[in-house]
Amino acid sequence: LMLARMLGKHDTIGIDLVAMCVNDILTCGAEPLFFLDYFATGKLRLEEAEAVIGGIAEGCQQAGCALIGGETAEMPGMYGDGAYDLAGFTVGAVERSAVLDGSRVESGHRILALASSGPHSNGYSLIRKVIEVSSADLEHSITGADGAPTTLGDALLAPTRIYVKPVLELLKSGAIDALAHITGGGITENIVRVLPDGLGIAIDTAAWQRPEVFRWLQENGSIEETEMLRTFNCGIGMVLLTAPQAAASVIEQAIELGIDCFDIGAVESAVAGSPVRYLQ
């Protein structure tokens, strides 16, 4: 939100709001049904509010859910000049027999990663600090996650990818035994949350190419590799766990659905005190 204000770009922040909700419930196998939003500000600026709500509507369209209402609150004194805050929630549904709880995951399962569009609304306190200490030019030209030229500011504000439609299609095969949404905590902390006790993961960090924006953050912020992997998604927004014999088919189908998919490692027996192992 603070970076969006800094750049005067308010039309995609609503997509991020929706994405953080619908991608989360997707990890249970749930299809989002509807979404509600809350927009709070000191003094309503109609043009900005319309841009924000337009982004929320776009996010709902991408997720295939209805925007059924919301609340707008003006609270002078609570928010500084031009500041606003957003909240939202979604309700989804999944057949009880189809709920994904990770119980079918075993040692040897492959870890398949779906590409992210950028930082995905996580780690922005650190991102703003890197911008501050490096005196970054947000108009600096870099390559975006899609391979097209863009500016640093736009790469940092690239709207969070909404995985609902392609992942619901992938789930129809029955080959996916668990899903992890890579948000706060990065790759290090999110995947292990969906594993049964006693299991860990081995990740090959050379199995995918990180978008340039992450290399920029690491270099300009002098961020250690372990911190990068614990704070940012590093180019991976969603992880699918499948049996080894199903991995190639899932990757092929994901690519056909228009999303890059990589085999980045395997589930293994956990080492005491260290359930995550990085291979380089």
PDB file of C-alpha atoms in Angstrom, residues 9-19 35 37-39 44-63 65-67 69 72 84 86 159 162:
ATOM      1  CA  LYS A   9      -0.484   3.477  -8.797  1.00  0.00           C
ATOM      2  CA  HIS A  10      -3.742   2.233  -7.294  1.00  0.00           C
ATOM      3  CA  ASP A  11      -5.311   0.060  -9.996  1.00  0.00           C
ATOM      4  CA  THR A  12      -3.638  -3.262  -9.120  1.00  0.00           C
ATOM      5  CA  ILE A  13      -3.501  -3.213  -5.322  1.00  0.00           C
ATOM      6  CA  GLY A  14      -7.044  -4.639  -5.208  1.00  0.00           C
ATOM      7  CA  ILE A  15      -5.904  -7.669  -7.204  1.00  0.00           C
ATOM      8  CA  ASP A  16      -3.328  -8.332  -4.472  1.00  0.00           C
ATOM      9  CA  LEU A  17      -6.045  -8.144  -1.828  1.00  0.00           C
ATOM     10  CA  VAL A  18      -8.198 -10.738  -3.575  1.00  0.00           C
ATOM     11  CA  ALA A  19      -5.228 -12.956  -4.431  1.00  0.00           C
ATOM     12  CA  PHE A  35     -15.561 -11.848  -1.797  1.00  0.00           C
ATOM     13  CA  ASP A  37     -13.896  -5.812   0.835  1.00  0.00           C
ATOM     14  CA  TYR A  38     -13.272  -3.041   3.370  1.00  0.00           C
ATOM     15  CA  PHE A  39     -11.744   0.290   2.318  1.00  0.00           C
ATOM     16  CA  LEU A  44     -12.211   9.642   0.395  1.00  0.00           C
ATOM     17  CA  ARG A  45     -10.523  10.475  -2.890  1.00  0.00           C
ATOM     18  CA  LEU A  46     -12.995   9.230  -5.433  1.00  0.00           C
ATOM     19  CA  GLU A  47     -10.564   8.623  -8.292  1.00  0.00           C
ATOM     20  CA  GLU A  48      -8.199   6.581  -6.112  1.00  0.00           C
ATOM     21  CA  ALA A  49     -11.058   4.625  -4.541  1.00  0.00           C
ATOM     22  CA  GLU A  50     -12.489   3.791  -7.952  1.00  0.00           C
ATOM     23  CA  ALA A  51      -9.080   2.522  -9.097  1.00  0.00           C
ATOM     24  CA  VAL A  52      -8.736   0.342  -5.996  1.00  0.00           C
ATOM     25  CA  ILE A  53     -12.245  -1.101  -6.260  1.00  0.00           C
ATOM     26  CA  GLY A  54     -11.685  -1.685  -9.967  1.00  0.00           C
ATOM     27  CA  GLY A  55      -8.655  -3.800  -9.069  1.00  0.00           C
ATOM     28  CA  ILE A  56     -10.717  -5.785  -6.564  1.00  0.00           C
ATOM     29  CA  ALA A  57     -13.334  -6.436  -9.242  1.00  0.00           C
ATOM     30  CA  GLU A  58     -10.614  -7.558 -11.656  1.00  0.00           C
ATOM     31  CA  GLY A  59      -9.187  -9.916  -9.038  1.00  0.00           C
ATOM     32  CA  CYS A  60     -12.613 -11.449  -8.453  1.00  0.00           C
ATOM     33  CA  GLN A  61     -13.043 -11.924 -12.183  1.00  0.00           C
ATOM     34  CA  GLN A  62      -9.685 -13.690 -12.398  1.00  0.00           C
ATOM     35  CA  ALA A  63     -10.682 -15.928  -9.474  1.00  0.00           C
ATOM     36  CA  CYS A  65     -15.906 -15.412  -7.689  1.00  0.00           C
ATOM     37  CA  ALA A  66     -18.531 -12.757  -7.062  1.00  0.00           C
ATOM     38  CA  LEU A  67     -17.850  -9.385  -5.417  1.00  0.00           C
ATOM     39  CA  GLY A  69     -20.428  -6.092  -1.302  1.00  0.00           C
ATOM     40  CA  THR A  72     -16.076   2.143   2.804  1.00  0.00           C
ATOM     41  CA  TYR A  84      -5.868   4.224   3.078  1.00  0.00           C
ATOM     42  CA  LEU A  86      -7.693  -2.452   2.745  1.00  0.00           C
ATOM     43  CA  PRO A 159      -0.162  -7.784  -9.201  1.00  0.00           C
ATOM     44  CA  ILE A 162      -4.209 -15.635  -8.968  1.00  0.00           C
TER      45      ILE A 162
END
